[in-house]
JSON list of C-alpha atoms in Angstrom, two decimals:
[
{"chain": "L", "resi": 1, "resn": "MET", "atom": "CA", "xyz": [5.69, 26.45, -6.79]},
{"chain": "L", "resi": 2, "resn": "ASN", "atom": "CA", "xyz": [3.22, 28.88, -4.95]},
{"chain": "L", "resi": 3, "resn": "ASP", "atom": "CA", "xyz": [2.38, 28.02, -1.70]},
{"chain": "L", "resi": 4, "resn": "GLN", "atom": "CA", "xyz": [-1.23, 26.19, -2.06]},
{"chain": "L", "resi": 5, "resn": "PRO", "atom": "CA", "xyz": [-3.49, 24.96, 0.95]},
{"chain": "L", "resi": 6, "resn": "SER", "atom": "CA", "xyz": [-2.49, 21.23, -0.45]},
{"chain": "L", "resi": 7, "resn": "ALA", "atom": "CA", "xyz": [1.43, 22.10, -0.23]},
{"chain": "L", "resi": 8, "resn": "PRO", "atom": "CA", "xyz": [2.43, 21.77, 3.50]},
{"chain": "L", "resi": 9, "resn": "LEU", "atom": "CA", "xyz": [1.56, 18.84, 5.38]},
{"chain": "L", "resi": 10, "resn": "ARG", "atom": "CA", "xyz": [-1.68, 18.60, 6.85]},
{"chain": "L", "resi": 11, "resn": "ALA", "atom": "CA", "xyz": [-1.77, 20.15, 10.81]},
{"chain": "L", "resi": 12, "resn": "ARG", "atom": "CA", "xyz": [-3.46, 17.71, 11.42]},
{"chain": "L", "resi": 13, "resn": "VAL", "atom": "CA", "xyz": [-0.39, 15.02, 10.66]},
{"chain": "L", "resi": 14, "resn": "THR", "atom": "CA", "xyz": [2.30, 17.22, 12.02]},
{"chain": "L", "resi": 15, "resn": "GLY", "atom": "CA", "xyz": [0.15, 19.00, 15.11]},
{"chain": "L", "resi": 16, "resn": "PRO", "atom": "CA", "xyz": [-0.31, 15.92, 17.37]},
{"chain": "L", "resi": 17, "resn": "VAL", "atom": "CA", "xyz": [3.13, 14.57, 16.49]},
{"chain": "L", "resi": 18, "resn": "ALA", "atom": "CA", "xyz": [4.61, 17.67, 17.53]},
{"chain": "L", "resi": 19, "resn": "ALA", "atom": "CA", "xyz": [3.29, 17.44, 21.09]},
{"chain": "L", "resi": 20, "resn": "ALA", "atom": "CA", "xyz": [3.89, 14.12, 21.17]},
{"chain": "L", "resi": 21, "resn": "LEU", "atom": "CA", "xyz": [7.97, 15.31, 20.43]},
{"chain": "L", "resi": 22, "resn": "LEU", "atom": "CA", "xyz": [7.37, 18.47, 22.77]},
{"chain": "L", "resi": 23, "resn": "VAL", "atom": "CA", "xyz": [6.27, 16.01, 25.52]},
{"chain": "L", "resi": 24, "resn": "LEU", "atom": "CA", "xyz": [9.28, 13.58, 24.75]},
{"chain": "L", "resi": 25, "resn": "ALA", "atom": "CA", "xyz": [11.76, 16.54, 24.81]},
{"chain": "L", "resi": 26, "resn": "GLY", "atom": "CA", "xyz": [10.56, 17.63, 27.86]},
{"chain": "L", "resi": 27, "resn": "VAL", "atom": "CA", "xyz": [10.40, 14.69, 29.87]},
{"chain": "L", "resi": 28, "resn": "LEU", "atom": "CA", "xyz": [14.66, 13.42, 28.60]},
{"chain": "L", "resi": 29, "resn": "ILE", "atom": "CA", "xyz": [15.65, 16.82, 29.60]},
{"chain": "L", "resi": 30, "resn": "ALA", "atom": "CA", "xyz": [13.94, 16.95, 33.32]},
{"chain": "L", "resi": 31, "resn": "LEU", "atom": "CA", "xyz": [15.40, 13.14, 33.36]},
{"chain": "L", "resi": 32, "resn": "ALA", "atom": "CA", "xyz": [18.65, 14.17, 32.70]},
{"chain": "L", "resi": 33, "resn": "TRP", "atom": "CA", "xyz": [18.67, 17.54, 34.52]},
{"chain": "L", "resi": 34, "resn": "THR", "atom": "CA", "xyz": [17.49, 15.41, 37.19]},
{"chain": "L", "resi": 35, "resn": "GLY", "atom": "CA", "xyz": [20.69, 12.77, 37.20]},
{"chain": "L", "resi": 36, "resn": "VAL", "atom": "CA", "xyz": [18.60, 10.02, 36.58]},
{"chain": "L", "resi": 37, "resn": "LEU", "atom": "CA", "xyz": [20.29, 8.96, 33.72]},
{"chain": "L", "resi": 38, "resn": "GLN", "atom": "CA", "xyz": [23.77, 9.95, 34.01]},
{"chain": "L", "resi": 39, "resn": "GLY", "atom": "CA", "xyz": [25.28, 6.14, 35.11]},
{"chain": "L", "resi": 40, "resn": "GLY", "atom": "CA", "xyz": [24.71, 5.64, 31.39]},
{"chain": "L", "resi": 41, "resn": "ASP", "atom": "CA", "xyz": [25.41, 8.82, 30.66]},
{"chain": "L", "resi": 42, "resn": "THR", "atom": "CA", "xyz": [29.18, 8.81, 32.60]},
{"chain": "L", "resi": 43, "resn": "GLU", "atom": "CA", "xyz": [29.42, 5.14, 31.54]},
{"chain": "L", "resi": 44, "resn": "THR", "atom": "CA", "xyz": [29.47, 6.02, 27.65]},
{"chain": "L", "resi": 45, "resn": "ALA", "atom": "CA", "xyz": [31.09, 8.76, 27.89]},
{"chain": "L", "resi": 46, "resn": "VAL", "atom": "CA", "xyz": [34.45, 6.69, 29.21]},
{"chain": "L", "resi": 47, "resn": "GLY", "atom": "CA", "xyz": [34.07, 4.02, 26.95]},
{"chain": "L", "resi": 48, "resn": "LEU", "atom": "CA", "xyz": [33.77, 6.39, 23.54]},
{"chain": "L", "resi": 49, "resn": "ALA", "atom": "CA", "xyz": [36.86, 8.42, 25.59]},
{"chain": "L", "resi": 50, "resn": "ALA", "atom": "CA", "xyz": [38.97, 4.91, 25.62]},
{"chain": "L", "resi": 51, "resn": "ASP", "atom": "CA", "xyz": [38.25, 3.98, 22.35]},
{"chain": "L", "resi": 52, "resn": "ARG", "atom": "CA", "xyz": [38.74, 7.20, 20.42]},
{"chain": "L", "resi": 53, "resn": "ILE", "atom": "CA", "xyz": [41.05, 6.22, 16.90]},
{"chain": "L", "resi": 54, "resn": "PRO", "atom": "CA", "xyz": [42.47, 9.14, 16.03]},
{"chain": "L", "resi": 55, "resn": "GLY", "atom": "CA", "xyz": [41.32, 9.02, 12.30]},
{"chain": "L", "resi": 56, "resn": "VAL", "atom": "CA", "xyz": [37.99, 9.36, 13.17]},
{"chain": "L", "resi": 57, "resn": "THR", "atom": "CA", "xyz": [38.91, 11.70, 15.84]},
{"chain": "L", "resi": 58, "resn": "VAL", "atom": "CA", "xyz": [39.51, 14.14, 12.63]},
{"chain": "L", "resi": 59, "resn": "VAL", "atom": "CA", "xyz": [36.40, 13.49, 10.93]},
{"chain": "L", "resi": 60, "resn": "ALA", "atom": "CA", "xyz": [34.40, 13.53, 13.85]},
{"chain": "L", "resi": 61, "resn": "LEU", "atom": "CA", "xyz": [35.40, 17.05, 14.20]},
{"chain": "L", "resi": 62, "resn": "VAL", "atom": "CA", "xyz": [35.66, 18.00, 10.91]},
{"chain": "L", "resi": 63, "resn": "VAL", "atom": "CA", "xyz": [31.88, 16.79, 11.22]},
{"chain": "L", "resi": 64, "resn": "THR", "atom": "CA", "xyz": [31.07, 18.90, 14.28]},
{"chain": "L", "resi": 65, "resn": "GLU", "atom": "CA", "xyz": [31.75, 22.28, 12.71]},
{"chain": "L", "resi": 66, "resn": "LEU", "atom": "CA", "xyz": [30.58, 21.96, 9.40]},
{"chain": "L", "resi": 67, "resn": "GLY", "atom": "CA", "xyz": [27.46, 20.52, 11.77]},
{"chain": "L", "resi": 68, "resn": "ASN", "atom": "CA", "xyz": [27.08, 23.39, 14.51]},
{"chain": "L", "resi": 69, "resn": "THR", "atom": "CA", "xyz": [24.66, 25.87, 15.18]},
{"chain": "L", "resi": 70, "resn": "VAL", "atom": "CA", "xyz": [25.96, 28.25, 12.32]},
{"chain": "L", "resi": 71, "resn": "GLY", "atom": "CA", "xyz": [25.78, 25.70, 9.88]},
{"chain": "L", "resi": 72, "resn": "SER", "atom": "CA", "xyz": [22.63, 24.18, 10.21]},
{"chain": "L", "resi": 73, "resn": "THR", "atom": "CA", "xyz": [21.26, 27.71, 9.57]},
{"chain": "L", "resi": 74, "resn": "ALA", "atom": "CA", "xyz": [23.06, 28.61, 7.16]},
{"chain": "L", "resi": 75, "resn": "VAL", "atom": "CA", "xyz": [20.99, 25.65, 5.77]},
{"chain": "L", "resi": 76, "resn": "ALA", "atom": "CA", "xyz": [17.52, 26.95, 6.47]},
{"chain": "L", "resi": 77, "resn": "LEU", "atom": "CA", "xyz": [18.16, 30.55, 5.95]},
{"chain": "L", "resi": 78, "resn": "VAL", "atom": "CA", "xyz": [19.94, 29.40, 2.26]},
{"chain": "L", "resi": 79, "resn": "GLY", "atom": "CA", "xyz": [16.49, 26.68, 1.66]},
{"chain": "L", "resi": 80, "resn": "GLY", "atom": "CA", "xyz": [14.20, 28.91, 2.48]},
{"chain": "L", "resi": 81, "resn": "ALA", "atom": "CA", "xyz": [15.62, 31.90, 0.59]},
{"chain": "L", "resi": 82, "resn": "VAL", "atom": "CA", "xyz": [15.20, 29.41, -2.87]},
{"chain": "L", "resi": 83, "resn": "LEU", "atom": "CA", "xyz": [11.78, 27.96, -1.59]},
{"chain": "L", "resi": 84, "resn": "ALA", "atom": "CA", "xyz": [10.97, 32.35, -1.09]},
{"chain": "L", "resi": 85, "resn": "VAL", "atom": "CA", "xyz": [12.53, 32.70, -5.17]},
{"chain": "L", "resi": 86, "resn": "ARG", "atom": "CA", "xyz": [10.76, 29.85, -6.11]},
{"chain": "L", "resi": 87, "resn": "GLY", "atom": "CA", "xyz": [7.48, 31.22, -4.97]},
{"chain": "L", "resi": 88, "resn": "ARG", "atom": "CA", "xyz": [7.06, 29.35, -1.76]},
{"chain": "L", "resi": 89, "resn": "VAL", "atom": "CA", "xyz": [7.69, 32.50, 0.73]},
{"chain": "L", "resi": 90, "resn": "ALA", "atom": "CA", "xyz": [5.47, 30.68, 3.47]},
{"chain": "L", "resi": 91, "resn": "ALA", "atom": "CA", "xyz": [7.43, 27.60, 3.62]},
{"chain": "L", "resi": 92, "resn": "GLY", "atom": "CA", "xyz": [10.63, 29.66, 2.98]},
{"chain": "L", "resi": 93, "resn": "LEU", "atom": "CA", "xyz": [9.70, 31.97, 6.46]},
{"chain": "L", "resi": 94, "resn": "CYS", "atom": "CA", "xyz": [8.75, 28.84, 8.41]},
{"chain": "L", "resi": 95, "resn": "LEU", "atom": "CA", "xyz": [12.08, 26.80, 7.27]},
{"chain": "L", "resi": 96, "resn": "ALA", "atom": "CA", "xyz": [14.21, 30.23, 7.89]},
{"chain": "L", "resi": 97, "resn": "ALA", "atom": "CA", "xyz": [12.33, 30.92, 11.52]},
{"chain": "L", "resi": 98, "resn": "VAL", "atom": "CA", "xyz": [12.32, 27.21, 12.80]},
{"chain": "L", "resi": 99, "resn": "PRO", "atom": "CA", "xyz": [15.82, 27.29, 14.07]},
{"chain": "L", "resi": 100, "resn": "LEU", "atom": "CA", "xyz": [16.28, 31.28, 15.05]},
{"chain": "L", "resi": 101, "resn": "VAL", "atom": "CA", "xyz": [13.41, 30.08, 16.93]},
{"chain": "L", "resi": 102, "resn": "ALA", "atom": "CA", "xyz": [15.22, 26.67, 18.36]},
{"chain": "L", "resi": 103, "resn": "SER", "atom": "CA", "xyz": [18.65, 28.46, 19.25]},
{"chain": "L", "resi": 104, "resn": "VAL", "atom": "CA", "xyz": [16.72, 30.88, 21.38]},
{"chain": "L", "resi": 105, "resn": "VAL", "atom": "CA", "xyz": [14.97, 27.96, 23.03]},
{"chain": "L", "resi": 106, "resn": "PHE", "atom": "CA", "xyz": [18.05, 25.72, 23.71]},
{"chain": "L", "resi": 107, "resn": "THR", "atom": "CA", "xyz": [19.89, 29.04, 25.11]},
{"chain": "L", "resi": 108, "resn": "VAL", "atom": "CA", "xyz": [17.60, 29.36, 27.41]},
{"chain": "L", "resi": 109, "resn": "VAL", "atom": "CA", "xyz": [16.98, 26.01, 28.93]},
{"chain": "L", "resi": 110, "resn": "LYS", "atom": "CA", "xyz": [20.74, 25.31, 29.16]},
{"chain": "L", "resi": 111, "resn": "ARG", "atom": "CA", "xyz": [20.87, 28.87, 30.96]},
{"chain": "L", "resi": 112, "resn": "ILE", "atom": "CA", "xyz": [18.26, 27.88, 33.67]},
{"chain": "L", "resi": 113, "resn": "LEU", "atom": "CA", "xyz": [19.63, 23.97, 33.59]},
{"chain": "L", "resi": 114, "resn": "ASP", "atom": "CA", "xyz": [23.16, 25.06, 33.75]},
{"chain": "L", "resi": 115, "resn": "ARG", "atom": "CA", "xyz": [23.95, 21.71, 33.23]},
{"chain": "L", "resi": 116, "resn": "ALA", "atom": "CA", "xyz": [27.75, 20.75, 34.15]},
{"chain": "L", "resi": 117, "resn": "ARG", "atom": "CA", "xyz": [29.60, 19.22, 30.47]},
{"chain": "L", "resi": 118, "resn": "PRO", "atom": "CA", "xyz": [31.66, 15.94, 31.02]},
{"chain": "L", "resi": 119, "resn": "PRO", "atom": "CA", "xyz": [35.07, 16.69, 32.54]},
{"chain": "L", "resi": 120, "resn": "ALA", "atom": "CA", "xyz": [37.50, 18.15, 30.80]},
{"chain": "L", "resi": 121, "resn": "ASP", "atom": "CA", "xyz": [39.60, 15.09, 30.70]},
{"chain": "L", "resi": 122, "resn": "LEU", "atom": "CA", "xyz": [36.84, 13.10, 28.70]},
{"chain": "L", "resi": 123, "resn": "GLN", "atom": "CA", "xyz": [36.87, 16.71, 26.52]},
{"chain": "L", "resi": 124, "resn": "VAL", "atom": "CA", "xyz": [38.76, 16.53, 22.92]},
{"chain": "L", "resi": 125, "resn": "MET", "atom": "CA", "xyz": [37.83, 20.31, 22.24]},
{"chain": "L", "resi": 126, "resn": "ALA", "atom": "CA", "xyz": [37.58, 22.32, 25.89]},
{"chain": "L", "resi": 127, "resn": "VAL", "atom": "CA", "xyz": [34.17, 23.42, 26.19]},
{"chain": "L", "resi": 128, "resn": "ALA", "atom": "CA", "xyz": [33.16, 24.90, 28.68]},
{"chain": "L", "resi": 129, "resn": "ASN", "atom": "CA", "xyz": [29.49, 26.31, 28.72]},
{"chain": "L", "resi": 130, "resn": "GLU", "atom": "CA", "xyz": [25.84, 24.85, 29.79]},
{"chain": "L", "resi": 131, "resn": "SER", "atom": "CA", "xyz": [25.42, 21.16, 28.14]},
{"chain": "L", "resi": 132, "resn": "LEU", "atom": "CA", "xyz": [21.96, 20.42, 28.17]},
{"chain": "L", "resi": 133, "resn": "PRO", "atom": "CA", "xyz": [20.25, 19.91, 25.22]},
{"chain": "L", "resi": 134, "resn": "SER", "atom": "CA", "xyz": [22.73, 20.08, 23.15]},
{"chain": "L", "resi": 135, "resn": "GLY", "atom": "CA", "xyz": [22.64, 22.93, 20.22]},
{"chain": "L", "resi": 136, "resn": "HIS", "atom": "CA", "xyz": [24.52, 20.88, 17.86]},
{"chain": "L", "resi": 137, "resn": "ALA", "atom": "CA", "xyz": [21.84, 17.90, 18.33]},
{"chain": "L", "resi": 138, "resn": "THR", "atom": "CA", "xyz": [18.82, 21.04, 18.62]},
{"chain": "L", "resi": 139, "resn": "MET", "atom": "CA", "xyz": [20.24, 23.21, 15.42]},
{"chain": "L", "resi": 140, "resn": "VAL", "atom": "CA", "xyz": [20.55, 19.99, 13.07]},
{"chain": "L", "resi": 141, "resn": "ALA", "atom": "CA", "xyz": [17.40, 18.62, 14.19]},
{"chain": "L", "resi": 142, "resn": "ALA", "atom": "CA", "xyz": [15.58, 21.28, 13.38]},
{"chain": "L", "resi": 143, "resn": "ALA", "atom": "CA", "xyz": [16.86, 23.12, 10.11]},
{"chain": "L", "resi": 144, "resn": "TRP", "atom": "CA", "xyz": [16.77, 19.28, 8.44]},
{"chain": "L", "resi": 145, "resn": "THR", "atom": "CA", "xyz": [13.42, 17.99, 9.88]},
{"chain": "L", "resi": 146, "resn": "THR", "atom": "CA", "xyz": [11.79, 21.50, 8.70]},
{"chain": "L", "resi": 147, "resn": "LEU", "atom": "CA", "xyz": [13.58, 21.37, 5.19]},
{"chain": "L", "resi": 148, "resn": "VAL", "atom": "CA", "xyz": [12.54, 17.44, 4.91]},
{"chain": "L", "resi": 149, "resn": "LEU", "atom": "CA", "xyz": [8.79, 18.75, 5.71]},
{"chain": "L", "resi": 150, "resn": "VAL", "atom": "CA", "xyz": [8.49, 21.92, 3.51]},
{"chain": "L", "resi": 151, "resn": "LEU", "atom": "CA", "xyz": [8.97, 19.75, 1.12]},
{"chain": "L", "resi": 152, "resn": "TRP", "atom": "CA", "xyz": [7.36, 16.59, 1.81]},
{"chain": "L", "resi": 153, "resn": "PRO", "atom": "CA", "xyz": [4.90, 17.00, -0.31]},
{"chain": "L", "resi": 154, "resn": "VAL", "atom": "CA", "xyz": [6.52, 18.63, -3.69]},
{"chain": "L", "resi": 155, "resn": "LEU", "atom": "CA", "xyz": [8.93, 16.26, -3.77]},
{"chain": "L", "resi": 156, "resn": "ARG", "atom": "CA", "xyz": [8.75, 12.06, -5.13]},
{"chain": "L", "resi": 157, "resn": "SER", "atom": "CA", "xyz": [8.69, 9.33, -3.90]},
{"chain": "L", "resi": 158, "resn": "ARG", "atom": "CA", "xyz": [12.75, 8.34, -4.89]},
{"chain": "L", "resi": 159, "resn": "GLY", "atom": "CA", "xyz": [13.17, 12.70, -3.76]},
{"chain": "L", "resi": 160, "resn": "ARG", "atom": "CA", "xyz": [11.65, 11.78, -0.16]},
{"chain": "L", "resi": 161, "resn": "VAL", "atom": "CA", "xyz": [13.79, 8.88, 0.45]},
{"chain": "L", "resi": 162, "resn": "LEU", "atom": "CA", "xyz": [16.85, 10.18, -0.06]},
{"chain": "L", "resi": 163, "resn": "LEU", "atom": "CA", "xyz": [15.95, 13.89, 1.63]},
{"chain": "L", "resi": 164, "resn": "THR", "atom": "CA", "xyz": [15.23, 12.05, 4.99]},
{"chain": "L", "resi": 165, "resn": "ALA", "atom": "CA", "xyz": [18.28, 9.67, 4.55]},
{"chain": "L", "resi": 166, "resn": "PHE", "atom": "CA", "xyz": [20.52, 11.79, 4.50]},
{"chain": "L", "resi": 167, "resn": "ALA", "atom": "CA", "xyz": [18.80, 14.28, 6.93]},
{"chain": "L", "resi": 168, "resn": "VAL", "atom": "CA", "xyz": [18.76, 11.21, 10.10]},
{"chain": "L", "resi": 169, "resn": "LEU", "atom": "CA", "xyz": [22.53, 10.00, 8.77]},
{"chain": "L", "resi": 170, "resn": "TRP", "atom": "CA", "xyz": [23.90, 13.51, 8.99]},
{"chain": "L", "resi": 171, "resn": "ALA", "atom": "CA", "xyz": [21.51, 14.70, 12.50]},
{"chain": "L", "resi": 172, "resn": "GLY", "atom": "CA", "xyz": [22.64, 11.61, 14.00]},
{"chain": "L", "resi": 173, "resn": "ALA", "atom": "CA", "xyz": [26.69, 11.78, 12.92]},
{"chain": "L", "resi": 174, "resn": "VAL", "atom": "CA", "xyz": [26.47, 15.30, 14.33]},
{"chain": "L", "resi": 175, "resn": "GLY", "atom": "CA", "xyz": [24.76, 14.24, 17.50]},
{"chain": "L", "resi": 176, "resn": "PHE", "atom": "CA", "xyz": [26.94, 11.72, 17.25]},
{"chain": "L", "resi": 177, "resn": "THR", "atom": "CA", "xyz": [30.50, 13.19, 17.20]},
{"chain": "L", "resi": 178, "resn": "ARG", "atom": "CA", "xyz": [28.61, 15.52, 20.26]},
{"chain": "L", "resi": 179, "resn": "ILE", "atom": "CA", "xyz": [29.69, 12.55, 22.28]},
{"chain": "L", "resi": 180, "resn": "TYR", "atom": "CA", "xyz": [32.00, 10.75, 20.63]},
{"chain": "L", "resi": 181, "resn": "LEU", "atom": "CA", "xyz": [34.67, 14.54, 21.55]},
{"chain": "L", "resi": 182, "resn": "GLY", "atom": "CA", "xyz": [33.28, 14.51, 25.36]},
{"chain": "L", "resi": 183, "resn": "VAL", "atom": "CA", "xyz": [32.14, 17.81, 25.10]},
{"chain": "L", "resi": 184, "resn": "HIS", "atom": "CA", "xyz": [28.32, 16.39, 25.88]},
{"chain": "L", "resi": 185, "resn": "TRP", "atom": "CA", "xyz": [26.44, 13.79, 27.51]},
{"chain": "L", "resi": 186, "resn": "LEU", "atom": "CA", "xyz": [24.05, 11.34, 25.66]},
{"chain": "L", "resi": 187, "resn": "SER", "atom": "CA", "xyz": [21.21, 12.17, 27.49]},
{"chain": "L", "resi": 188, "resn": "ASP", "atom": "CA", "xyz": [21.91, 16.10, 26.06]},
{"chain": "L", "resi": 189, "resn": "VAL", "atom": "CA", "xyz": [22.00, 15.11, 22.59]},
{"chain": "L", "resi": 190, "resn": "LEU", "atom": "CA", "xyz": [18.92, 12.77, 22.89]},
{"chain": "L", "resi": 191, "resn": "ALA", "atom": "CA", "xyz": [17.39, 15.74, 24.33]},
{"chain": "L", "resi": 192, "resn": "GLY", "atom": "CA", "xyz": [18.48, 18.10, 21.17]},
{"chain": "L", "resi": 193, "resn": "TRP", "atom": "CA", "xyz": [16.87, 15.72, 18.32]},
{"chain": "L", "resi": 194, "resn": "THR", "atom": "CA", "xyz": [13.77, 15.72, 20.26]},
{"chain": "L", "resi": 195, "resn": "LEU", "atom": "CA", "xyz": [13.44, 18.86, 20.93]},
{"chain": "L", "resi": 196, "resn": "GLY", "atom": "CA", "xyz": [14.81, 20.15, 17.53]},
{"chain": "L", "resi": 197, "resn": "ALA", "atom": "CA", "xyz": [12.11, 18.08, 15.63]},
{"chain": "L", "resi": 198, "resn": "ALA", "atom": "CA", "xyz": [10.03, 19.51, 17.95]},
{"chain": "L", "resi": 199, "resn": "LEU", "atom": "CA", "xyz": [9.64, 22.69, 17.20]},
{"chain": "L", "resi": 200, "resn": "ALA", "atom": "CA", "xyz": [10.03, 21.52, 13.28]},
{"chain": "L", "resi": 201, "resn": "PHE", "atom": "CA", "xyz": [6.95, 19.89, 13.39]},
{"chain": "L", "resi": 202, "resn": "THR", "atom": "CA", "xyz": [5.89, 22.63, 15.84]},
{"chain": "L", "resi": 203, "resn": "GLY", "atom": "CA", "xyz": [6.43, 25.11, 12.86]},
{"chain": "L", "resi": 204, "resn": "VAL", "atom": "CA", "xyz": [5.02, 22.82, 10.06]},
{"chain": "L", "resi": 205, "resn": "THR", "atom": "CA", "xyz": [2.14, 22.90, 12.07]},
{"chain": "L", "resi": 206, "resn": "VAL", "atom": "CA", "xyz": [1.71, 26.61, 12.38]},
{"chain": "L", "resi": 207, "resn": "LEU", "atom": "CA", "xyz": [2.12, 27.46, 8.70]},
{"chain": "L", "resi": 208, "resn": "SER", "atom": "CA", "xyz": [-0.50, 24.08, 7.36]},
{"chain": "L", "resi": 209, "resn": "LEU", "atom": "CA", "xyz": [-2.69, 26.24, 9.47]},
{"chain": "L", "resi": 210, "resn": "VAL", "atom": "CA", "xyz": [-1.77, 29.51, 7.94]},
{"chain": "L", "resi": 211, "resn": "LEU", "atom": "CA", "xyz": [-2.13, 28.69, 4.64]},
{"chain": "L", "resi": 212, "resn": "ALA", "atom": "CA", "xyz": [-5.31, 26.95, 5.73]},
{"chain": "L", "resi": 213, "resn": "ARG", "atom": "CA", "xyz": [-6.67, 29.99, 7.17]},
{"chain": "L", "resi": 214, "resn": "ARG", "atom": "CA", "xyz": [-6.08, 32.22, 4.28]},
{"chain": "L", "resi": 215, "resn": "THR", "atom": "CA", "xyz": [-6.94, 29.91, 1.79]},
{"chain": "L", "resi": 216, "resn": "ARG", "atom": "CA", "xyz": [-10.39, 30.41, 3.21]},
{"chain": "L", "resi": 217, "resn": "ARG", "atom": "CA", "xyz": [-10.70, 33.64, 3.43]},
{"chain": "L", "resi": 218, "resn": "PRO", "atom": "CA", "xyz": [-11.58, 34.22, -0.46]},
{"chain": "L", "resi": 219, "resn": "ASP", "atom": "CA", "xyz": [-14.54, 31.05, 0.36]},
{"chain": "L", "resi": 220, "resn": "THR", "atom": "CA", "xyz": [-15.62, 33.65, 2.81]},
{"chain": "L", "resi": 221, "resn": "ALA", "atom": "CA", "xyz": [-15.45, 36.73, 0.59]},
{"chain": "L", "resi": 222, "resn": "ALA", "atom": "CA", "xyz": [-16.93, 35.14, -2.37]},
{"chain": "L", "resi": 223, "resn": "ALA", "atom": "CA", "xyz": [-20.29, 33.14, -0.82]}
]
């Protein structure tokens, strides 16, 4: 389980995906902030608020608390520590660092854009700070996408499928609760998911480049 040049996904694979996701995240954030998507945002928020079911709301409250920014950070830190103990120190640092970077990025973007949350009459739980992008969606996507990417090379096909499916379902559930509970617009969550995934692919790309460079150094010295 030591860090080896073949351990991370190659930068030529993750790099283009990271670039595409960063561009898409920027486009989604710009469209949401300018109000282009407000019609769909409002229709979705009002529709979900009108169709809430008490039992589903309770479950949504539990999921949104478990999937908050602290929970996603904890997953990354624990996972990173386990990887480090098992000899994959660089991968562990990457997993721990990406959500921390994501937290800084989404906080800065929120403060700059200062988009208002959905109105209080649509909210199940009162939240009044900046809305775009969703911090929950950004962090859950960043943590779980990074986890999938750093474990991908060492998992068998079945493990890859199960981990990826769980990550997608969990990130989807957490993001959905933010819209269902009326504390975020749909476009906030879409932007958050995309931004988090983009930062995950960026982090793993950096990891791949660092390990590849580390591997080339002994070869250069031997030559």
